[in-house]
Coordinates of C-alpha atoms in Angstrom, one line a residue:
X16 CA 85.5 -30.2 35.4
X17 CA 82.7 -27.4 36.1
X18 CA 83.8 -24.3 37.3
X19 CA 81.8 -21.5 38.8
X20 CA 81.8 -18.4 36.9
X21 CA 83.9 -15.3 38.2
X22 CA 82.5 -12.7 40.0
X23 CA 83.5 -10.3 37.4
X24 CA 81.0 -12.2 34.9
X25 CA 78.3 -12.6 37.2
X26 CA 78.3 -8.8 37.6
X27 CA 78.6 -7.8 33.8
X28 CA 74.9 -10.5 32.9
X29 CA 73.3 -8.9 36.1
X30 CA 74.0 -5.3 34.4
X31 CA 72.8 -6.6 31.0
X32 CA 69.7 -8.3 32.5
X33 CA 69.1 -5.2 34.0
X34 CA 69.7 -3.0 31.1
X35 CA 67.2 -5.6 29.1
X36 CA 64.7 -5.6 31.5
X37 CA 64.2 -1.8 31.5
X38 CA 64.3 -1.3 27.8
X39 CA 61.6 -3.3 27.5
X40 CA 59.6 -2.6 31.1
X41 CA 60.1 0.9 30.1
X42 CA 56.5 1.7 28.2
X43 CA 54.6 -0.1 30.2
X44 CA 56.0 2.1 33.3
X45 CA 54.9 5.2 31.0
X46 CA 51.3 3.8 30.6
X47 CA 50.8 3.1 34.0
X48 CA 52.3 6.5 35.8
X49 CA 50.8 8.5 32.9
X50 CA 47.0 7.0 34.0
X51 CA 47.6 8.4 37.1
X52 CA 47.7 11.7 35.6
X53 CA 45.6 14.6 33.5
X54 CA 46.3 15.8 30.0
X55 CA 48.6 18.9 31.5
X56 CA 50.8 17.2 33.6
X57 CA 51.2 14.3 31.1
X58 CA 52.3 17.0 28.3
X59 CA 54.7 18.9 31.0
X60 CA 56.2 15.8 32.6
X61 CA 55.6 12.1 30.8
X62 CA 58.1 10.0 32.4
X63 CA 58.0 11.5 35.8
X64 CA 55.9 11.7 39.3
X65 CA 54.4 15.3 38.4
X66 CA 50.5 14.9 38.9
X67 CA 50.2 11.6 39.5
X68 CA 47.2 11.1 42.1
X69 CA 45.4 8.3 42.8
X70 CA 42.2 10.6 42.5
X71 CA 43.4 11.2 39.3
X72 CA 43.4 7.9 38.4
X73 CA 40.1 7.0 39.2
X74 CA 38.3 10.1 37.5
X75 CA 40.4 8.7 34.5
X76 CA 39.2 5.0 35.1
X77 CA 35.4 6.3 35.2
X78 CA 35.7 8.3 32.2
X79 CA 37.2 5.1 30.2
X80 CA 34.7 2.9 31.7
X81 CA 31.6 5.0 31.5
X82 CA 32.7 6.7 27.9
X83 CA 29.6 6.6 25.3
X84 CA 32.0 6.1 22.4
X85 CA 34.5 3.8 24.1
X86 CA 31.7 1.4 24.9
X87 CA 34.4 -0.6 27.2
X88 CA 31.8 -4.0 28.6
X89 CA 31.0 -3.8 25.0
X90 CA 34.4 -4.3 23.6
X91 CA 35.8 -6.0 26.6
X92 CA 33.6 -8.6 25.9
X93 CA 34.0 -8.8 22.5
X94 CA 37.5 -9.7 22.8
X95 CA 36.9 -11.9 25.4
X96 CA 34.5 -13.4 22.6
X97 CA 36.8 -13.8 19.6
X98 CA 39.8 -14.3 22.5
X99 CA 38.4 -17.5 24.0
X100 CA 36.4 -19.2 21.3
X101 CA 39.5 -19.0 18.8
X102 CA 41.9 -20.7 21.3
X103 CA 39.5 -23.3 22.0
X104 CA 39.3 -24.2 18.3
X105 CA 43.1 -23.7 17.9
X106 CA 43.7 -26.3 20.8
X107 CA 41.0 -28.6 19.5
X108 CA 42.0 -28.6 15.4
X109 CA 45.4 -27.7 16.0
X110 CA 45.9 -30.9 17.9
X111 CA 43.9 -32.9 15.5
X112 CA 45.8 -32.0 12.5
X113 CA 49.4 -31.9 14.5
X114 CA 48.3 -35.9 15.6
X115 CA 47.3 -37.2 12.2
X116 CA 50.1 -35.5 10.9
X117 CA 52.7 -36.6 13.2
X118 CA 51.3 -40.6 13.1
X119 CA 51.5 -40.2 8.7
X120 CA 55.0 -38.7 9.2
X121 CA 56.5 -41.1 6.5
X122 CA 53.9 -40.3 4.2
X123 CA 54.1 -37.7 1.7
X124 CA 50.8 -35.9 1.3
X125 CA 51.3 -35.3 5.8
X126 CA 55.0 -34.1 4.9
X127 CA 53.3 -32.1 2.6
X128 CA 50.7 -30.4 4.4
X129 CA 53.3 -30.0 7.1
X130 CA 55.9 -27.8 5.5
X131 CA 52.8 -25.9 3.8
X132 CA 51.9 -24.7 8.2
X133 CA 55.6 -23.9 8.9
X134 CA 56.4 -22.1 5.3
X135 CA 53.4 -20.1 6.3
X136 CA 54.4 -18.8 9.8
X137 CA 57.2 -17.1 7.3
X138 CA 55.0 -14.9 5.2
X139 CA 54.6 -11.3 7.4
X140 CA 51.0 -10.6 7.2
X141 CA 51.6 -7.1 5.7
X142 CA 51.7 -9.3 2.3
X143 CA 48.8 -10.9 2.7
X144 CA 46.3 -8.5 4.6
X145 CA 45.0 -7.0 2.0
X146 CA 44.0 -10.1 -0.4
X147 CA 43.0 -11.3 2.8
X148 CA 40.2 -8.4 3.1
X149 CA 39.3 -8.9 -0.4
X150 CA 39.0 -12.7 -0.2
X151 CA 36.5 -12.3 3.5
X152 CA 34.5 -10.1 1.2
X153 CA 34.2 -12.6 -2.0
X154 CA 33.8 -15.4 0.4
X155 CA 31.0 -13.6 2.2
X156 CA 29.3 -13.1 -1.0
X157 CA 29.3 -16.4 -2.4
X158 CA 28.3 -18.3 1.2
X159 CA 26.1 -15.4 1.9
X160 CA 27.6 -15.0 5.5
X161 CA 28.6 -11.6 6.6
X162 CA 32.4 -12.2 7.1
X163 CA 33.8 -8.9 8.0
X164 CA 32.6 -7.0 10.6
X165 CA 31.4 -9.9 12.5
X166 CA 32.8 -11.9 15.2
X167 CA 32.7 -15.2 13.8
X168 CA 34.3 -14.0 10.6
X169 CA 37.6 -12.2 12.8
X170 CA 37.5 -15.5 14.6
X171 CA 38.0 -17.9 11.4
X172 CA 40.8 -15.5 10.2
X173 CA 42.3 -16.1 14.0
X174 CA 42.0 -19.4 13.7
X175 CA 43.8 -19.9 10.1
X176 CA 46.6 -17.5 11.1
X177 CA 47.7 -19.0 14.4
X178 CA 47.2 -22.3 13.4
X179 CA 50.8 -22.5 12.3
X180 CA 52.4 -22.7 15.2
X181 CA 49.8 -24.4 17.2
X182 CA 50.7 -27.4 14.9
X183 CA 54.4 -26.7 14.7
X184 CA 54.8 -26.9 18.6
X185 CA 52.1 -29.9 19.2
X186 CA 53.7 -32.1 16.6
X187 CA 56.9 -31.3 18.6
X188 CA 55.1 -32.7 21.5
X189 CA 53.2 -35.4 19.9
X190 CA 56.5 -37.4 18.7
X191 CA 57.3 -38.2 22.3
X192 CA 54.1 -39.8 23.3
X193 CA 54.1 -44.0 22.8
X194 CA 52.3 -44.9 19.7
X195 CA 51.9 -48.0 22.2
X196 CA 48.9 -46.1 23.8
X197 CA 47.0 -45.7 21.0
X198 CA 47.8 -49.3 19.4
X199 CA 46.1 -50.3 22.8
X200 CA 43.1 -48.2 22.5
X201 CA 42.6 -49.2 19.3
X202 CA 42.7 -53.0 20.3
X203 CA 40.1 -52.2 22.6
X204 CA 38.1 -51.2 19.6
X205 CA 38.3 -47.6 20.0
X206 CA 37.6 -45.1 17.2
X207 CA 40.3 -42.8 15.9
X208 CA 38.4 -39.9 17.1
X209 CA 38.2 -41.7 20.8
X210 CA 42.0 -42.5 20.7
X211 CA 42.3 -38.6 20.2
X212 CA 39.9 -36.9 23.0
X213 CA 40.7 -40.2 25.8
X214 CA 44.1 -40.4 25.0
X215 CA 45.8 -38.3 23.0
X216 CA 44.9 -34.8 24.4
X217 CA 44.5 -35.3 27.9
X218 CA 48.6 -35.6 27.4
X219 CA 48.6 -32.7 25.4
X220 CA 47.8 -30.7 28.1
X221 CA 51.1 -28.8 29.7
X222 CA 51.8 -27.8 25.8
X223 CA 48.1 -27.0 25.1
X224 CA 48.9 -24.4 27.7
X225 CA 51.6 -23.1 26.2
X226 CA 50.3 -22.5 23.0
X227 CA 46.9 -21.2 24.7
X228 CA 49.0 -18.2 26.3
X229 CA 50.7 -17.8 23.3
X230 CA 47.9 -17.2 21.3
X231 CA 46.0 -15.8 23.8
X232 CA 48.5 -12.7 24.3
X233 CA 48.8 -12.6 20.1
X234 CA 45.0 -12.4 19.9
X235 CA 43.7 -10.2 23.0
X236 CA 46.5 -7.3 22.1
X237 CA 46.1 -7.7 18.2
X238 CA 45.3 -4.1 16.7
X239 CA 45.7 -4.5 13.1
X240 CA 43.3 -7.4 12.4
X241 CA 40.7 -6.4 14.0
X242 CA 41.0 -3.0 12.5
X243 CA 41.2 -4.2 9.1
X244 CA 38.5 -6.8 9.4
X245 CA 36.1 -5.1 11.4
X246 CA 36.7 -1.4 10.9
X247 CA 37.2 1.4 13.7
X248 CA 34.0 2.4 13.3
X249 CA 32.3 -0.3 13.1
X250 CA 29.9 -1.7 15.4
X251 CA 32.0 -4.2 16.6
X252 CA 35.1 -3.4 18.0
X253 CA 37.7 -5.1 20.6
X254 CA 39.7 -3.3 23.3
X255 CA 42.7 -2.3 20.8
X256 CA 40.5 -0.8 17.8
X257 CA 37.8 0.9 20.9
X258 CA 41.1 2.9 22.1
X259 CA 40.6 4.7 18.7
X260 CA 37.6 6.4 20.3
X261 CA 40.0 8.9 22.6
X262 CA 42.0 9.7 19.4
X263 CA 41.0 12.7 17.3
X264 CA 42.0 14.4 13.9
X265 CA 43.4 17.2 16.0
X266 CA 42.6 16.4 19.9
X267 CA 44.1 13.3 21.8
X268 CA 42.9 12.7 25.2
X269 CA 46.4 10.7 26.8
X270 CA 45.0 10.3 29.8
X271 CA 42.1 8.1 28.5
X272 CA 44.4 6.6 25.7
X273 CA 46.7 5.3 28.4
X274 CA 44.2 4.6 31.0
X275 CA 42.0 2.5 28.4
X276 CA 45.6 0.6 27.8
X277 CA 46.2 -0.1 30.7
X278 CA 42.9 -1.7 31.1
X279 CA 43.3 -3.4 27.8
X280 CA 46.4 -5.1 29.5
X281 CA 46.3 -6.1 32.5
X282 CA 44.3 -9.3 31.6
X283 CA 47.2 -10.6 29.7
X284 CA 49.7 -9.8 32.0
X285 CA 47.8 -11.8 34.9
X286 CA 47.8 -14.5 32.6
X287 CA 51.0 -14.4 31.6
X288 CA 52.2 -14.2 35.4
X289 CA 50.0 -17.2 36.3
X290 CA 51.5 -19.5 33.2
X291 CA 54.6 -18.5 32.6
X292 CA 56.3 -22.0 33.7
X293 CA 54.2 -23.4 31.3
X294 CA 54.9 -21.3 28.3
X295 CA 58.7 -22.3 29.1
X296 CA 58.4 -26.0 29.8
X297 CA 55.7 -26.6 26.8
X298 CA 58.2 -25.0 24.5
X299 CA 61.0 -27.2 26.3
X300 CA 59.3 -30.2 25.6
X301 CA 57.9 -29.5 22.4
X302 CA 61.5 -28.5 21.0
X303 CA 63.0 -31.8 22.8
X304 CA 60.4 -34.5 22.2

């Protein structure tokens, strides 16, 4: 027999919700009123109205976009770069290597190589950041391709690190499609790689999404990566690391920091707004199927 909550209860999860949804909408609310603002008013008054002007905020906007140093088009489009080609690589060898695992499922090398993606979406990367430096740098020597400080190099290290759970959550996804599909393809005389691209991933899609967003957020907001790999002075930089520009050894322009922030953001949060369903029905249907 169902029976509707009391009002009581209703009342105490719309007061926790709330209290939940300001902890954590809180900074964000002190990066944007804080752009609106200059240095003074931000020091006098950081969580309130004080000299907040919308003329403010656009002298602030031209000094982040038009800043020598900050370079913004420069590293705005570097980490549109690195951003989009690693999530296109992640959706296209994550789903290879989450099929061919899931259809060897009862053999022991895929079991294998399974458990070897999820035991590593345990290690934290502080353990493995710095070997990781020094390994790019060995690598880069031996193949004689410049590995750090280079796009394609940040992009490969992208790739290995978020290619744990891109597998974990498409193999979730790829259980629930009929192995009838592909036995039909293959009758048809198909080649494994055809029964992947014609059939296979075209279904993938609502959970390609959600791992795209995912990763997408992970990647576009990452600071210590790209700082370790490329430097923050290096000529290559992404929006995080170019933020490092406004901060001094004894001077920090706020108003920049935060309006360069908010910049930084907003992309993802547009994203995030737009996909949202589908981050929660991929992981749905991943965990279920």
């Amino acid at each position: 027999m169902n029976r509707e909550p009391k009002k009581s209860t209703l009342i105490v999860e719309f007061i926790i919700a709330a209290a939940i949804a300001v902890y954590v909408l809180f900074p964000f609310f002190i990066v944007v009123i804080n752009s609106f603002k200059y240095n003074t008013a931000i020091a006098e008054d950081p969580i309130g109205f004080n000299g907040a002007s919308f003329k403010q905020f656009f002298s602030n906007l031209d000094g982040v976009v038009n800043n020598d140093h900050f370079k913004f088009w420069n590293a705005f489009g570097t980490s549109a770069i690195i951003t989009v080609v690693s999530l296109v690589l992640l959706a296209v060898f994550g789903g290879m290597a989450a099929w061919v695992i899931c259809r060897n499922n009862k053999k022991a090398w895929a079991n294998i190589i399974y458990f070897i993606f999820i035991a590593s979406m345990i290690i934290p990367f502080q353990v493995v950041m710095l070997p990781l430096i020094s390994t790019f740098r060995d690598v880069g020597k031996f193949i004689n391709i410049q590995m750090l400080s280079s796009i394609h190099g940040i992009i490969f290290a992208y790739c290995g690190f978020g290619g744990a759970m891109t597998v974990f959550i498409l193999n979730g996804f790829i259980k629930g499609i009929p192995f009838e599909l592909e036995e039909a393809a293959y009758i048809d005389g198909c080649l494994p790689e055809q029964v992947f691209f014609r059939i296979v991933f075209p279904m993938l899609k609502p959970v390609i999404m959600t791992v795209t967003i995912l990763n997408g957020m992970w990647i576009w907001n990452d600071f210590l990566l790209p700082s370790l790999m490329l430097g923050l002075n290096g000529e290559v930089k992404t929006l995080p690391v170019a933020v490092q520009a406004f901060v001094g050894s004894y001077v920090k322009d706020w108003s920049m920091i935060l309006t360069a922030a908010l910049l930084a953001i907003i992309p993802m949060i547009i994203v995030f707004l737009i996909g949202q369903k589908q981050i929660v029905q991929g992981m749905v249907d991943g965990a279920i199927k």
